[in-house]
Amino acid sequence: MAPIIWPPIDVVHRLQLQLLRGIVLTRQEYQTLLASMIELLLAPPAPLHVTSQQAEPSNTDFDDHTSSASLTEHSRLSLQVPPSPGAKSLAGDTLRSRADSFNSTAPSSRTRADSFNSRAETARSRGNSDLTTLRSRFEGDDLSTEEALRPDKTNEQDFVVENNPFAYSPGQLNKILNPKSLAAYRALGGIYGLERGLQTDLVAGLSVDETSIAENIDFEDATNPINSKKPLDARRIIARDGLVTDHEVKGQFHDRRRIYKDNRLPAKKAVTIWRLFWNAYNDRVLLILTAAAIISLVLGVYEAVGQPPDPKKGKSLDWVEGLAIIVAIVIVVLVTGLNDYRREKQFSALNAKKDDRQVKGIRSGKSVMISIFDVMVGDILHLESGDSIPADGILVGGHGIRCDESSATGESDAMKKTAGAEVWQRIVEGTATPKLDPFIMSGSNVLEGVGTYLVTSVGINSSFGKIMMGVQAENEETPLQAKLAKMANWIGYLGTSAAGLLFFILLIRFLAGLSGNSKTPTQNGHTFLDILIVAVTIIVVAVPEGLPVAVTLALSFATKKMFKENNLVRRLRACETMGNATTVCSDKTGTLTQNKMTVFAGLLGTHTNFARDLEMSDDDKTVLTFTAAFDRLSSETRTLLLQSVAINSTAFEGEEGGKSTYIGSKTETALLTMAKEFLGMGPVAEERAGVEVVQLFPFDSDRKCMGVVFRLASGSYRLLVKGAAEIMLKHATQELFDISGESLDTMVLTETARTQAAANIEDFANQSLRTIALLCKDFPQWPPVGVETLEDERSMARFDDIFHEMTFLGVVGIQDPLRDGVALAVQRCQDAGVVVRMVTGDNITTASAIAKQCGILTEKGRVMEGPKFRQLSDEDMDGILPNLQVLARSSPDDKRILVSRLKHLGETVAVTGDGTNDGPALKMADVGFSMGIAGTEVAKEASAIILMDDNFASIVKAIMWGRSVNDAVSKFLQFQITVNITAVILAFVSAVASPEMHSVLSAVQLLWVNLIMDTFAALALATDAPTEKILDRKPTPKRARLITTNMWKMIIGQAIYQLLVTFVLYFVGYDILGYDTKCAPRDIHQQCTDTMHTELNTMVFNTFVWMQIFNEFNNRRLDNKLNIFEGVHRNYFFIGINCIMVAGQIMIIFIGGKAFQIKRIDGTQWAVCILCALPCLLWAVVLRCVPDVYAKKVFDAVAKLWLAVARPVLSVLAVVFKPISDAWTVIAAPTKRFSRRVVSKLSRKEVEEDNGAPNEGTAADVEAANNPSMEMKTVAAVPITPPQRPHRRTASAEFPLQPPPITLTTASES
């Protein structure tokens, strides 16, 4: 008999202390304690006194919190064994609501691994009394509690909290992850210390009734379980069989919000309306115009006050023009600022909706959908594949949790997570290593696994929140905005050149006439200013600053309307790009179908068919009803099928709309419903109770299946797998001998039986049923002998090594009906020139059947499976793609390859996706659509638009609104260029031809025209809602020009008509209207002539404005159809804006007077103006009748001639204006410096108001202060929504998924 080796006394004391602190021991540690008790029984009875130095292992911080007296009190050895972690069962909502079963799985797995694989370590611990030989060092292992939690100089304020009812300050909690620190985790008492210190429950979560914390807990109480008022082994477990809505928690958690804040970044002060006014005014041209107007006003006042009045003209009123220009500038600035303010508000509201999302947590023991704004420190949140982590925390428990932390830490490897309880136990044992990682970081994504975690830091206190504190996301510039900005610059250059040429012509005339005129110096100065003002005003009119604004208005209007139609636009560029989409690659489930699945038919074993519709019977097979088929099952077979459905599932029971239902994958809920109706399944929590899950294999889109391993009562292990039927059948070699027999005997799956099962699967697929097969296999031990295990988890087997020689249990065919109207939506897409392709994971037969029902698959269309598709060369793919309409059995990587090749062929691609691995395809597509209901958070973050109803018809709405945005911009562009050409040429020619060098359109009149062009027209033309007819044309190619031939035809044609009318009125109006006879001879009746001249100029101005108003109606259509009033009664914006323009023009003519340099006209003159302007509507009809082909030939010839003449002229002008440009830069420098100083002071003042301290501004504030032209954006609080990345194993290095910009929005605007 081998001698008994008694355990060293210090090891015994350490294990005793662990028991007293509620720490779970391994099996071998229990054996060690039993051996020590035997030793005590054999030894003489004597009290055993243990000092604190003996009881405590070295290099720990326990002696800081545990006194010698308390250890002496518990010094006599006793065995108090808590429940084994392996005894916890798999019960609850989502695998025990993914909470309590997962809480204990990792420790139990490690316990088993230790008991079988760690004999050497046990022997070593028994043979060596020095405990330090057991310890594996980790960074900070030798730090004391004070050293591990010592504040940094930059965040000392986070460690000081007044009236804190919790054990920890935000700063202490931050030490866990700043950076990851096992030393800080140990100092805070591990997972159980955090549970006590944060006054939460690792199983039940926070209480929804919590408001203020009634009882405080200090640091020592939290980190010392001996003094804990709530024993760990007495923790209550609350049944989680319902879903609590988020309205129950509003206004709760007062103390938690006060101490730890909520999950938002601090709101930066929004851009005030005064700042927007300043930005609108801070334009170089407006500043010059203001300076000229002030000088003109001063000179006018001097003439009126300091000079004697002219006896013939009376008192001078020249000062009125300067004042009127200033008033006009103020009006332009006010309207522009208000317009920007409205736009900012709209985008802020959109961003608030975009960033808010729901996460799943546990409160009061029930599953809760929580807004990420409302995530609190102490919450218990669920984790599953595809989730983006909203807050920092510690893993409570789970299966196979791996996270991508590259966006937060830069670490590209998938980080395996270990349960907090296991890490704490390893720390106490002295076996912790640096590889242990219980830390869940905000800003990371869950790549695989399921579990729960305890939130420890939110908002600005979280690791990702600290990174984002200095980040300010600007509203992105869309491609169309960029193009229009370039066009606006070119138009501005041409207008500026025209204004400069006019100025020099008039200046030369002015200087040449100085020697012969009799005007006073003041009058000559006033004349010079008039020349300058007219030239500058032409620049104001010529620069189309309204073009980018029109895009923004159209986008803001469209995104707001799209949100009402279940399209949440996350990136503005997607809105305009979607209008030009040429192909849509759509998922099937939930997008084309209703995602309301029911088991419609099935096969038990390989011989028993059942179905809801008995017409499926034929001569070759007999089909039973569901009841008749399941009544044949023996109790053992029934139990096996029930386990396959209930245990191998991530769905759980809950409430939706006040009704009890299953929540989770629709495929799994359909199976659970079948089990409840025909297998006698009770509540899912009860079915999972008592089941010890040892390994979970989450659903994988590549292998098309999921599985679970659990321990049987006999001590053996059973693997259950379910997945795509035809793939599962390939891995099956056995089948049940008799489904009616009491034993689960199996026999070889013969080729005949295999062929019969495959024929049934094919038959189900032809009826558009999704086929799911059920398999099982038993093992004597886990992991099985000879099976390769995971490198970092030896108790876990690799799926591919065990997934063979399975037993075939049966197949179910799940019906998912098509959505109502999906066939019509597909037809509308095809009519619009958009090719619809189905990309699905279903088998080729099911996919083809559903594609035919939808109208996607045509006679000439091709169907291909993903594995074959990905093997093709690029050339072969490019040859197949034009006719490829269905891609079945596809993986996310197949979808990415498809999108890549389509874009290579010049297609504008839209793609839908819902899974984590769809991220690369969604990012690569021109427009990525994620599913708002079924989509993971990674997919949503990678997408540009979220389909909130997962409906294909919503994609059609997105196409319509995208085209509407592009049309709105084209309409406004056509309108504005027409006004630009007419106004600039009219002002230029009339000023040069006028003896007084005055333009027929004065500066104030031109500012009114500019207001009509840049603001009113943008509002009117950007708000036309799309009609069904917008889908009657083909998409616009990517490289198409902004201005089409038809647009040039209307622009040039209308400009010619308007110039012809205004020139006739201006030059021949005296003769036509008989003014020569009224005031002849002119030299005698000079005053009468001046009056008639003013009246004529007034008529020219009035006619010009009315032509723009009527032409606005012409621009409502971009095609050659004649009904320009179609749908106008539904556009209240258009009607209202035109009413304002008409009322404003009438008011100007009647009361404008000297300010606008006009004279009130009578009814006849009004009739002349209207009758001259109205024919532009008829002229548009004539222009639309001209074929675009002929117009294009004419324009090409004119363009060649223009280039031949213009190039040398422009070269000469560039040389001439170079000195002027340099001089202007020198002159404008003081104004620029002054503007910078003003903005800088305002910025510093706002920062001081926000921070309560001077000179504390962010880099963005400094940049804005130094760049007045930089548009200030509204920034406000956001939930910590991290940038998403796809699964690293499927993301191609050639197409990395980059983190999207994070937009910060205020809660008040949400």
PDB file of N, CA, C and O in Angstrom, residues 13 16-17 20-21 47-56 66-78 226:
ATOM      1  N   HIS A  13      -4.827  25.663   4.559  1.00  0.00           N
ATOM      2  CA  HIS A  13      -5.359  26.948   5.027  1.00  0.00           C
ATOM      3  C   HIS A  13      -5.851  27.793   3.843  1.00  0.00           C
ATOM      4  O   HIS A  13      -6.850  28.494   3.943  1.00  0.00           O
ATOM      5  N   GLN A  16      -9.140  26.443   2.779  1.00  0.00           N
ATOM      6  CA  GLN A  16     -10.170  26.775   3.767  1.00  0.00           C
ATOM      7  C   GLN A  16     -10.619  28.223   3.608  1.00  0.00           C
ATOM      8  O   GLN A  16     -11.809  28.528   3.647  1.00  0.00           O
ATOM      9  N   LEU A  17      -9.670  29.119   3.393  1.00  0.00           N
ATOM     10  CA  LEU A  17      -9.999  30.531   3.211  1.00  0.00           C
ATOM     11  C   LEU A  17     -10.845  30.743   1.965  1.00  0.00           C
ATOM     12  O   LEU A  17     -11.778  31.546   1.952  1.00  0.00           O
ATOM     13  N   LEU A  20     -14.363  29.862   2.795  1.00  0.00           N
ATOM     14  CA  LEU A  20     -15.000  30.891   3.606  1.00  0.00           C
ATOM     15  C   LEU A  20     -15.411  32.090   2.750  1.00  0.00           C
ATOM     16  O   LEU A  20     -16.381  32.781   3.061  1.00  0.00           O
ATOM     17  N   ARG A  21     -14.678  32.361   1.693  1.00  0.00           N
ATOM     18  CA  ARG A  21     -14.989  33.505   0.839  1.00  0.00           C
ATOM     19  C   ARG A  21     -15.965  33.147  -0.286  1.00  0.00           C
ATOM     20  O   ARG A  21     -16.265  33.966  -1.137  1.00  0.00           O
ATOM     21  N   PRO A  47      -6.481  21.994  19.394  1.00  0.00           N
ATOM     22  CA  PRO A  47      -6.948  23.139  18.590  1.00  0.00           C
ATOM     23  C   PRO A  47      -5.848  23.598  17.644  1.00  0.00           C
ATOM     24  O   PRO A  47      -4.677  23.603  17.998  1.00  0.00           O
ATOM     25  N   LEU A  48      -6.280  23.935  16.502  1.00  0.00           N
ATOM     26  CA  LEU A  48      -5.339  24.393  15.466  1.00  0.00           C
ATOM     27  C   LEU A  48      -5.465  25.897  15.331  1.00  0.00           C
ATOM     28  O   LEU A  48      -6.511  26.419  14.984  1.00  0.00           O
ATOM     29  N   HIS A  49      -4.382  26.584  15.645  1.00  0.00           N
ATOM     30  CA  HIS A  49      -4.381  28.040  15.558  1.00  0.00           C
ATOM     31  C   HIS A  49      -3.653  28.456  14.281  1.00  0.00           C
ATOM     32  O   HIS A  49      -2.557  27.998  14.008  1.00  0.00           O
ATOM     33  N   VAL A  50      -4.258  29.294  13.523  1.00  0.00           N
ATOM     34  CA  VAL A  50      -3.684  29.755  12.258  1.00  0.00           C
ATOM     35  C   VAL A  50      -3.536  31.253  12.304  1.00  0.00           C
ATOM     36  O   VAL A  50      -4.487  31.974  12.569  1.00  0.00           O
ATOM     37  N   THR A  51      -2.360  31.729  12.062  1.00  0.00           N
ATOM     38  CA  THR A  51      -2.157  33.179  12.003  1.00  0.00           C
ATOM     39  C   THR A  51      -2.476  33.683  10.607  1.00  0.00           C
ATOM     40  O   THR A  51      -2.562  32.914   9.658  1.00  0.00           O
ATOM     41  N   SER A  52      -2.603  34.999  10.537  1.00  0.00           N
ATOM     42  CA  SER A  52      -2.932  35.585   9.234  1.00  0.00           C
ATOM     43  C   SER A  52      -1.815  35.359   8.232  1.00  0.00           C
ATOM     44  O   SER A  52      -2.041  35.201   7.050  1.00  0.00           O
ATOM     45  N   GLN A  53      -0.521  35.315   8.759  1.00  0.00           N
ATOM     46  CA  GLN A  53       0.575  35.101   7.829  1.00  0.00           C
ATOM     47  C   GLN A  53       0.544  33.676   7.285  1.00  0.00           C
ATOM     48  O   GLN A  53       0.874  33.430   6.142  1.00  0.00           O
ATOM     49  N   GLN A  54       0.102  32.730   8.124  1.00  0.00           N
ATOM     50  CA  GLN A  54       0.038  31.356   7.657  1.00  0.00           C
ATOM     51  C   GLN A  54      -1.122  31.158   6.695  1.00  0.00           C
ATOM     52  O   GLN A  54      -1.035  30.401   5.757  1.00  0.00           O
ATOM     53  N   ALA A  55      -2.207  31.825   6.984  1.00  0.00           N
ATOM     54  CA  ALA A  55      -3.413  31.567   6.200  1.00  0.00           C
ATOM     55  C   ALA A  55      -3.379  32.218   4.853  1.00  0.00           C
ATOM     56  O   ALA A  55      -3.943  31.715   3.914  1.00  0.00           O
ATOM     57  N   GLU A  56      -2.710  33.322   4.778  1.00  0.00           N
ATOM     58  CA  GLU A  56      -2.757  34.068   3.525  1.00  0.00           C
ATOM     59  C   GLU A  56      -1.572  33.689   2.643  1.00  0.00           C
ATOM     60  O   GLU A  56      -0.436  33.652   3.103  1.00  0.00           O
ATOM     61  N   THR A  66      -8.674  41.375   5.637  1.00  0.00           N
ATOM     62  CA  THR A  66      -9.067  40.298   6.532  1.00  0.00           C
ATOM     63  C   THR A  66      -8.169  40.331   7.774  1.00  0.00           C
ATOM     64  O   THR A  66      -6.964  40.241   7.674  1.00  0.00           O
ATOM     65  N   SER A  67      -8.747  40.439   8.918  1.00  0.00           N
ATOM     66  CA  SER A  67      -7.978  40.546  10.163  1.00  0.00           C
ATOM     67  C   SER A  67      -7.593  39.173  10.677  1.00  0.00           C
ATOM     68  O   SER A  67      -8.170  38.152  10.337  1.00  0.00           O
ATOM     69  N   SER A  68      -6.601  39.174  11.566  1.00  0.00           N
ATOM     70  CA  SER A  68      -6.163  37.918  12.180  1.00  0.00           C
ATOM     71  C   SER A  68      -7.268  37.334  13.033  1.00  0.00           C
ATOM     72  O   SER A  68      -7.447  36.114  13.100  1.00  0.00           O
ATOM     73  N   ALA A  69      -8.027  38.199  13.645  1.00  0.00           N
ATOM     74  CA  ALA A  69      -9.093  37.711  14.511  1.00  0.00           C
ATOM     75  C   ALA A  69     -10.126  36.934  13.731  1.00  0.00           C
ATOM     76  O   ALA A  69     -10.611  35.895  14.167  1.00  0.00           O
ATOM     77  N   SER A  70     -10.486  37.496  12.572  1.00  0.00           N
ATOM     78  CA  SER A  70     -11.516  36.811  11.781  1.00  0.00           C
ATOM     79  C   SER A  70     -11.012  35.473  11.301  1.00  0.00           C
ATOM     80  O   SER A  70     -11.763  34.504  11.217  1.00  0.00           O
ATOM     81  N   LEU A  71      -9.706  35.384  11.014  1.00  0.00           N
ATOM     82  CA  LEU A  71      -9.167  34.105  10.574  1.00  0.00           C
ATOM     83  C   LEU A  71      -9.100  33.120  11.730  1.00  0.00           C
ATOM     84  O   LEU A  71      -9.344  31.935  11.573  1.00  0.00           O
ATOM     85  N   THR A  72      -8.775  33.631  12.887  1.00  0.00           N
ATOM     86  CA  THR A  72      -8.717  32.746  14.052  1.00  0.00           C
ATOM     87  C   THR A  72     -10.084  32.185  14.372  1.00  0.00           C
ATOM     88  O   THR A  72     -10.238  31.023  14.744  1.00  0.00           O
ATOM     89  N   GLU A  73     -11.103  33.054  14.171  1.00  0.00           N
ATOM     90  CA  GLU A  73     -12.462  32.622  14.478  1.00  0.00           C
ATOM     91  C   GLU A  73     -12.862  31.438  13.610  1.00  0.00           C
ATOM     92  O   GLU A  73     -13.621  30.569  14.027  1.00  0.00           O
ATOM     93  N   HIS A  74     -12.347  31.410  12.363  1.00  0.00           N
ATOM     94  CA  HIS A  74     -12.698  30.334  11.442  1.00  0.00           C
ATOM     95  C   HIS A  74     -11.509  29.413  11.205  1.00  0.00           C
ATOM     96  O   HIS A  74     -11.391  28.810  10.157  1.00  0.00           O
ATOM     97  N   SER A  75     -10.595  29.324  12.200  1.00  0.00           N
ATOM     98  CA  SER A  75      -9.345  28.623  11.938  1.00  0.00           C
ATOM     99  C   SER A  75      -9.496  27.112  11.959  1.00  0.00           C
ATOM    100  O   SER A  75      -8.746  26.419  11.303  1.00  0.00           O
ATOM    101  N   ARG A  76     -10.468  26.574  12.727  1.00  0.00           N
ATOM    102  CA  ARG A  76     -10.573  25.118  12.795  1.00  0.00           C
ATOM    103  C   ARG A  76     -11.095  24.607  11.467  1.00  0.00           C
ATOM    104  O   ARG A  76     -12.047  25.122  10.914  1.00  0.00           O
ATOM    105  N   LEU A  77     -10.419  23.588  10.926  1.00  0.00           N
ATOM    106  CA  LEU A  77     -10.747  23.086   9.602  1.00  0.00           C
ATOM    107  C   LEU A  77     -12.134  22.480   9.591  1.00  0.00           C
ATOM    108  O   LEU A  77     -12.495  21.690  10.450  1.00  0.00           O
ATOM    109  N   SER A  78     -12.893  22.880   8.612  1.00  0.00           N
ATOM    110  CA  SER A  78     -14.219  22.292   8.415  1.00  0.00           C
ATOM    111  C   SER A  78     -14.506  22.293   6.923  1.00  0.00           C
ATOM    112  O   SER A  78     -13.979  23.099   6.181  1.00  0.00           O
ATOM    113  N   ILE A 226     -16.384  37.794   3.611  1.00  0.00           N
ATOM    114  CA  ILE A 226     -16.727  37.379   4.970  1.00  0.00           C
ATOM    115  C   ILE A 226     -17.703  38.362   5.593  1.00  0.00           C
ATOM    116  O   ILE A 226     -18.604  37.988   6.349  1.00  0.00           O
TER     117      ILE A 226
END
